[in-house]
Short mmCIF file of C-alpha atoms in Angstrom, two decimals:
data_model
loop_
_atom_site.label_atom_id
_atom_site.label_comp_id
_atom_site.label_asym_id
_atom_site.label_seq_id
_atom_site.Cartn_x
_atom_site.Cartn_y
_atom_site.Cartn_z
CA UNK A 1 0.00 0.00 0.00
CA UNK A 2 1.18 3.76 -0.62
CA UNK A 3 0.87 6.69 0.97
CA UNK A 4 0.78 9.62 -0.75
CA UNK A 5 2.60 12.41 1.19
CA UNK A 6 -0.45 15.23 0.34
CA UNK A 7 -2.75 12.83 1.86
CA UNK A 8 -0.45 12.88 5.05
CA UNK A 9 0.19 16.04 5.29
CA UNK A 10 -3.95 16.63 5.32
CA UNK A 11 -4.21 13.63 8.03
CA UNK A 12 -1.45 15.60 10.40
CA UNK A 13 -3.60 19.37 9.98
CA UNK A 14 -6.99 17.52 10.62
CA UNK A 15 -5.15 15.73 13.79
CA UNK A 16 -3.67 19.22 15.12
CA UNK A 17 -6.51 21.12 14.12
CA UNK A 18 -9.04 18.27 15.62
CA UNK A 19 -6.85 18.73 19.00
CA UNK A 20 -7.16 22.66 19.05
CA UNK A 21 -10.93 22.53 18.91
CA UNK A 22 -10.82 19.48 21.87
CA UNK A 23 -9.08 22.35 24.09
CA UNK A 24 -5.79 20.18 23.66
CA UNK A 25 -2.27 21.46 23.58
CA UNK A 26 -0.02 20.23 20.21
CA UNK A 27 2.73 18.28 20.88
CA UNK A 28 5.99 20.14 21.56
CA UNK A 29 8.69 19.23 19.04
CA UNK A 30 12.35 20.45 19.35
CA UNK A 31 13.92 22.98 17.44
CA UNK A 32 17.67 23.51 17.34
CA UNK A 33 18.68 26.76 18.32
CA UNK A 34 22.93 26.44 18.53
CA UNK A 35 24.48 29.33 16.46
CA UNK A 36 28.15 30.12 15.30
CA UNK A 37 29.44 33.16 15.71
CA UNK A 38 32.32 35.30 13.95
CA UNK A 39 35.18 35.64 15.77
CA UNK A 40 34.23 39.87 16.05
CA UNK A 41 30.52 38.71 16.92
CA UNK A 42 31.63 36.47 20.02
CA UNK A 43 34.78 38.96 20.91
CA UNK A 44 31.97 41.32 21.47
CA UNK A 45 29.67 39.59 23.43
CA UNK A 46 31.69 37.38 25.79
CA UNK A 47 34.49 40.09 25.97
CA UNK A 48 36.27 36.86 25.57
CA UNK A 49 39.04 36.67 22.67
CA UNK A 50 37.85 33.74 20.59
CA UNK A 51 41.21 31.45 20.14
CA UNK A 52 40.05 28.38 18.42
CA UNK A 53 36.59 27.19 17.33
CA UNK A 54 33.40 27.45 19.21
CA UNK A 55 32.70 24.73 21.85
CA UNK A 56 29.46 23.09 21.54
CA UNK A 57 28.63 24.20 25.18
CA UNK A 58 28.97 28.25 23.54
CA UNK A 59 26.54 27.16 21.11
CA UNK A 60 23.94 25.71 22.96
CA UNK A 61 24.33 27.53 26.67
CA UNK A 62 23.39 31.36 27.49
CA UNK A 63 25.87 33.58 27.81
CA UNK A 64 27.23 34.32 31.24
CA UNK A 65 28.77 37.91 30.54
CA UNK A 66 25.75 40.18 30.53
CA UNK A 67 24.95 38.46 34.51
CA UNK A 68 28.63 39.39 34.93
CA UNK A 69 28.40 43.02 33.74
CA UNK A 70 25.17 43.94 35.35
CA UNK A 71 26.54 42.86 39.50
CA UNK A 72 29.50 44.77 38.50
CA UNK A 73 28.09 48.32 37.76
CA UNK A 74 24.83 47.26 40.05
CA UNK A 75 27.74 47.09 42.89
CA UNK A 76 30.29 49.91 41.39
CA UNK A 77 27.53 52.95 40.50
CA UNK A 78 25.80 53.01 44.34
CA UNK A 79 30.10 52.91 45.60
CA UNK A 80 30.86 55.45 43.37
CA UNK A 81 28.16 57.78 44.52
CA UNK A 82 29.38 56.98 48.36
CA UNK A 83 32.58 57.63 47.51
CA UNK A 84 31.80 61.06 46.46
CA UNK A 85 29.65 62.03 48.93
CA UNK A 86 26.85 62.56 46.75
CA UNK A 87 23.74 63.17 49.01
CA UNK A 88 25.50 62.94 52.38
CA UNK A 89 26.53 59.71 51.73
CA UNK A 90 29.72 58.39 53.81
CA UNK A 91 31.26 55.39 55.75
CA UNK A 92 33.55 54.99 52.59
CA UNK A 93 30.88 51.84 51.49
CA UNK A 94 30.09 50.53 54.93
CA UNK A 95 26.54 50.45 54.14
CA UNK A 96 26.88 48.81 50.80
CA UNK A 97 28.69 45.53 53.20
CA UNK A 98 25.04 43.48 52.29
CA UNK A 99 25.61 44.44 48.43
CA UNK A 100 29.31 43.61 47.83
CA UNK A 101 28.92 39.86 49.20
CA UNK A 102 25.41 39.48 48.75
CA UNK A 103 25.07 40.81 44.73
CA UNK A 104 28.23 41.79 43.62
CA UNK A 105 30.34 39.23 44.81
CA UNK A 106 28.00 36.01 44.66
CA UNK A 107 26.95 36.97 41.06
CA UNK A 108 30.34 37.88 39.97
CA UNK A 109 31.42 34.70 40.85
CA UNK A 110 28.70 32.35 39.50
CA UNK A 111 29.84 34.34 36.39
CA UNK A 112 32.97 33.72 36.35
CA UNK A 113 32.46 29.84 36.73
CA UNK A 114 29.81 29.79 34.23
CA UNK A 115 32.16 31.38 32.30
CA UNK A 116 34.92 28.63 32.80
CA UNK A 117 32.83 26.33 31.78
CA UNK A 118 32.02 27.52 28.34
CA UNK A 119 35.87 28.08 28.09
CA UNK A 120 36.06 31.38 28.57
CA UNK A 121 39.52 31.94 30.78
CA UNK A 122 39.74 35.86 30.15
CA UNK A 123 36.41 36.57 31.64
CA UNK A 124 36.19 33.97 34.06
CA UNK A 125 39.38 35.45 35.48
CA UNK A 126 38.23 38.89 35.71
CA UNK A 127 34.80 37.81 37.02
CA UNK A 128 36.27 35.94 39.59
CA UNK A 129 39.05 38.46 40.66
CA UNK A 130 36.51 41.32 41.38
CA UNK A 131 33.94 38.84 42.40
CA UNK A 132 36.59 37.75 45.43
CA UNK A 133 37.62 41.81 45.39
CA UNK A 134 33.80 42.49 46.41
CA UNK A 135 33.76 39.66 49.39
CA UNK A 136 36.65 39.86 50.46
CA UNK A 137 35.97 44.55 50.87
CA UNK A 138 32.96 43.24 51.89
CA UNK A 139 33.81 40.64 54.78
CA UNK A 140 36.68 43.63 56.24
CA UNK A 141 33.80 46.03 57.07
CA UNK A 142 31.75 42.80 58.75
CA UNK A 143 32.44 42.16 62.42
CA UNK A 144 32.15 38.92 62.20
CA UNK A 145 35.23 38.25 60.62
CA UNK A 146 37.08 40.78 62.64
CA UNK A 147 39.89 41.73 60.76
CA UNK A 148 39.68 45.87 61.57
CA UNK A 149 38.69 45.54 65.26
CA UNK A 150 42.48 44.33 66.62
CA UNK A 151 43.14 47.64 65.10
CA UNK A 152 40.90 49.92 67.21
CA UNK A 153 41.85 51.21 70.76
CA UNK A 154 39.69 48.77 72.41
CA UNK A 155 40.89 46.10 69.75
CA UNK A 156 36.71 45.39 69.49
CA UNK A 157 35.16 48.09 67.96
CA UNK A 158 34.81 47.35 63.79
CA UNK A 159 33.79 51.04 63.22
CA UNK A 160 36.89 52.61 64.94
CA UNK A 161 38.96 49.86 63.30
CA UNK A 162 38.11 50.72 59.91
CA UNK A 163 39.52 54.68 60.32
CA UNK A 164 42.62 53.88 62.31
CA UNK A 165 46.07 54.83 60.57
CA UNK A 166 47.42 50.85 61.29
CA UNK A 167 43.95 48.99 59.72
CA UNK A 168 44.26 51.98 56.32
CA UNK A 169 47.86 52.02 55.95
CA UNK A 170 47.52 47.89 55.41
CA UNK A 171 44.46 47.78 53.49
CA UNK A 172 45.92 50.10 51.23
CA UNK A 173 48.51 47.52 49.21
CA UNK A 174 45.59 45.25 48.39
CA UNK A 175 44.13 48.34 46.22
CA UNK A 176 47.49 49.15 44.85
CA UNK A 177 48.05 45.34 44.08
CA UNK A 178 44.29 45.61 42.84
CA UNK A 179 45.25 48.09 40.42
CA UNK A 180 48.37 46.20 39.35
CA UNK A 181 45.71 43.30 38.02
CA UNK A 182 43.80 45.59 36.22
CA UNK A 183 46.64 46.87 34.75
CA UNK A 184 47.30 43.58 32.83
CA UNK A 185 43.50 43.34 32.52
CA UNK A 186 43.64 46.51 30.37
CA UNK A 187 46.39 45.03 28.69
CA UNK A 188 44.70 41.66 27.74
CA UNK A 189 41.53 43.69 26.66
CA UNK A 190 43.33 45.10 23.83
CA UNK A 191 42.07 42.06 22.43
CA UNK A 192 38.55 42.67 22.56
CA UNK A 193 36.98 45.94 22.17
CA UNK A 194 38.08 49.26 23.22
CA UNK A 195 35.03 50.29 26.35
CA UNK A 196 36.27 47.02 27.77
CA UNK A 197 39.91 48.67 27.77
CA UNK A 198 38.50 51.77 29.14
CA UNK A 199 36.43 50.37 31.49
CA UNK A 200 40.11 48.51 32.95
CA UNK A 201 42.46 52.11 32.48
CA UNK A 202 39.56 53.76 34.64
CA UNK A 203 39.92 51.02 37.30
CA UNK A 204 43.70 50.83 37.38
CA UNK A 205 42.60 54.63 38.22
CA UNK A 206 40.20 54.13 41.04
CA UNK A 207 42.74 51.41 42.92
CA UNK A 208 45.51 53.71 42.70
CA UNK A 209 43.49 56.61 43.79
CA UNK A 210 42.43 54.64 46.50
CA UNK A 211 45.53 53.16 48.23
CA UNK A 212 46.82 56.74 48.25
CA UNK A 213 43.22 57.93 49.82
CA UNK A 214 44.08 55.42 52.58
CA UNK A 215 47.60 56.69 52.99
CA UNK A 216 46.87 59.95 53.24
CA UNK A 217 44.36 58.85 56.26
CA UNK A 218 46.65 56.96 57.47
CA UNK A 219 48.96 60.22 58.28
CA UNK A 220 45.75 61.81 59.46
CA UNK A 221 45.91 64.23 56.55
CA UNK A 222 41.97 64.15 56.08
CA UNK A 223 41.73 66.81 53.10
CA UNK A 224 44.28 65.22 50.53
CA UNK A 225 42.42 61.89 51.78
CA UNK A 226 39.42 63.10 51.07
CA UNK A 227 39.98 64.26 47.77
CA UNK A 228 41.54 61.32 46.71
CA UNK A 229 38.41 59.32 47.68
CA UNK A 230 36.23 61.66 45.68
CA UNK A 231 38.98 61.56 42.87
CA UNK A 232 38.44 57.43 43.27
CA UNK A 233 34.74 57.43 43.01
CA UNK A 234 34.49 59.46 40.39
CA UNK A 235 36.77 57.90 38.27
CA UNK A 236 34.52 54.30 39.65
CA UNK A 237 31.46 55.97 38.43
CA UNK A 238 32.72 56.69 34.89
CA UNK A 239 33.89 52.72 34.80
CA UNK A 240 30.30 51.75 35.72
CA UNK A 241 28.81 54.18 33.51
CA UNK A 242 31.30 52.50 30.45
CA UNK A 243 29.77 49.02 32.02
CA UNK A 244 26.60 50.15 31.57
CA UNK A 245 26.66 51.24 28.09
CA UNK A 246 28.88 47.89 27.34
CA UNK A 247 26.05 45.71 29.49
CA UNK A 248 23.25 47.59 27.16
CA UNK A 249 24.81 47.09 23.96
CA UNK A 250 25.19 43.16 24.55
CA UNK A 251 21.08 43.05 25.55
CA UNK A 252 20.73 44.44 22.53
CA UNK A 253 22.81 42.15 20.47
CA UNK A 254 21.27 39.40 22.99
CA UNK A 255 17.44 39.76 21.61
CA UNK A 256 18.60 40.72 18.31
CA UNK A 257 17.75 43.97 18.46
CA UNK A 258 17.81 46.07 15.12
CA UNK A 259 19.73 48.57 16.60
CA UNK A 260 23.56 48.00 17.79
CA UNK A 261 25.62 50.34 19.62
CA UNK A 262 29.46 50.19 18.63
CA UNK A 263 31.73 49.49 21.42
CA UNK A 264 35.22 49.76 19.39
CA UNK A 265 35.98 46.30 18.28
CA UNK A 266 39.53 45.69 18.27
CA UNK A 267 39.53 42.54 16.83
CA UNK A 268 40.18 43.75 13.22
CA UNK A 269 43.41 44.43 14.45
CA UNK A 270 44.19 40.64 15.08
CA UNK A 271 42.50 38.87 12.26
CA UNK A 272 45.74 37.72 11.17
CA UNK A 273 46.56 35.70 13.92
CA UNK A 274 42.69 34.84 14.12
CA UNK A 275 42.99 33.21 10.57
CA UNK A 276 46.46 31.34 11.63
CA UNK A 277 44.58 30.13 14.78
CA UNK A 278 41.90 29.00 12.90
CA UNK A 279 44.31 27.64 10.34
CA UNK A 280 46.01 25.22 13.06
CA UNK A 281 41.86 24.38 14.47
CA UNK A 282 41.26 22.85 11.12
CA UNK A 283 44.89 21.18 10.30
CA UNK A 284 44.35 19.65 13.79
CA UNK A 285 40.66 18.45 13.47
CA UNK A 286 42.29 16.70 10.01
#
C-alpha cells in the first residue's frame, strides 16, 4: 500500500486542528537553536578573545557575561556615589557591606564559573578576581570576621577599626596590588573591544586613587584623603557608567535587536593571527 505524502500532510492538519478545537495542547517538538558566531561577533559579546573554534557548550548555553556586567556596575555605581559624597553619603561603602557579598560578589562569581565552563579563561578570570575583590571589601567592614577591630583602641570596635592609621595604611597595598591586576586586565583587553579597555584604564585609576586615599588617612591628613576618595569614586562611576553602556549594547545584540551600539571592536586588528589560529583548528581536526 502507498501513501501519498499530500494525503499525510492533510491527516497531520486535521489531527492538530481536531486537537485545538478538543481544548488540547499540540505536541511540543524540538527545534535547534545552537548558532556560530564570527570571531568579532563572540569577541563582542563574551568580551572573551575567541582562540580556536566554538565549543558546543557556547553554542547551545546562554551567555554568562551580561549576569557578569550587570553585578559589577549594580555594585560599582551606588560605591561610586558613596565615595563622592553625593547626598551625604559616607562610611567609605560601609553600608553597601550586604551588596558587595550578597550581589556583587556572589553573582560575579557564579559568572565567572559559568564562564569557565564555556571556556572562557579571560572573563572567568576577571569575574572571579573582582567577584573575590567584592567579598573579600565586603567581609573587612563585617564584624564577624574581625579583621579591623584588633586595630581599634579597644581592639573590638569594627567602626573605629576601619579609620585607624594601622587597619588603612595595610588595606591600602591590596588596592594598589588591585590596580596592578587591572593593569594587565587593560592590557589583555586590547584584544577585545576598546570600552572594555577603558572600562580597565579607569579602574587601574580608582585602585591607585584609592591606596593613596588610605595613605593619606593613614597620616591623618583628612583633606588630601578626602579628595583622593572623591577623585576614586568618580573615576569608579565613569567605569560603571562604560559598564553600563557595554552591558546595554550586549542586551541588545542578545534579543537581536535592530539597533547595535558600537563598542570599538579591536579585533580587526588581530585577524591575522585569528585566521592562523583557525588555520592550526582545522589542520588539527584533520
Amino acid at each position: 500500500m502507498t501513501i501519498n505524502q499530500t494525503d499525510t500532510e492533510d491527516h497531520l492538519f486535521k489531527s492538530k486542528t481536531q486537537q485545538f478545537e478538543n481544548g488540547g495542547m499540540p505536541g511540543l517538538t524540538q527545534v535547534p537553536t545552537s548558532v556560530t558566531l564570527s570571531a568579532e561577533q563572540f569577541e563582542r559579546l563574551y568580551l572573551n578573545p575567541m582562540m580556536h573554534r566554538q565549543t558546543s557548550l557556547t553554542k547551545n548555553l546562554g551567555n554568562p557575561t551580561p549576569l557578569g556586567l550587570g553585578a559589577f556596575v549594580l555594585t560599582t555605581t551606588p560605591l561610586s556615589c558613596c565615595l563622592m559624597a553625593w547626598r551625604g553619603a559616607t562610611g567609605g561603602g560601609a553600608a553597601f557591606t550586604g551588596v558587595l557579598i550578597l550581589f556583587g560578589g556572589v553573582l560575579l562569581v557564579l559568572s565567572s564559573i559559568l564562564e569557565f565552563v564555556i571556556g572562557n579563561t579571560f572573563s572567568s578570570v576577571v569575574f572571579g578576581h573582582l567577584g573575590a575583590f567584592c567579598l573579600a571589601f565586603g567581609a573587612s567592614m563585617t564584624p564577624a570576621f574581625n579583621s579591623a577591630a584588633p586595630y581599634s583602641p579597644s581592639t573590638m570596635d569594627t567602626l573605629a577599626g576601619l579609620h585607624s592609621p594601622g587597619f588603612l595604611n595595610t588595606f591600602a597595598f591590596f588596592f594598589l596590588f588591585m590596580g596592578l591586576l587591572m593593569l594587565i586586565y587593560a592590557l589583555c583587553a586590547t584584544r577585545t573591544n576598546a570600552v572594555y579597555v577603558a572600562i580597565f584604564t579607569s579602574l587601574i585609576l580608582v585602585f591607585t586613587l584609592l591606596a593613596a586615599a588610605y595613605w593619606k588617612l593613614g597620616k591623618e591628613d583628612a583633606v588630601a584623603g578626602n579628595r583622593l576618595t572623591v577623585g576614586g569614586g568618580a573615576a569608579l562611576f565613569f567605569a560603571s557608567m562604560l559598564g553600563f553602556y557595554l552591558l546595554t549594547a550586549q542586551l541588545l545584540d542578545s534579543v537581536g535587536f535592530p539597533l547595535s551600539l558600537p563598542v570599538g571592536d579591536l579585533s580587526r586588528f588581530w585577524a591575522l593571527q585569528n585566521k592562523q589560529a583557525q588555520k592550526q583548528d582545522l589542520e588539527s581536526a584533520s
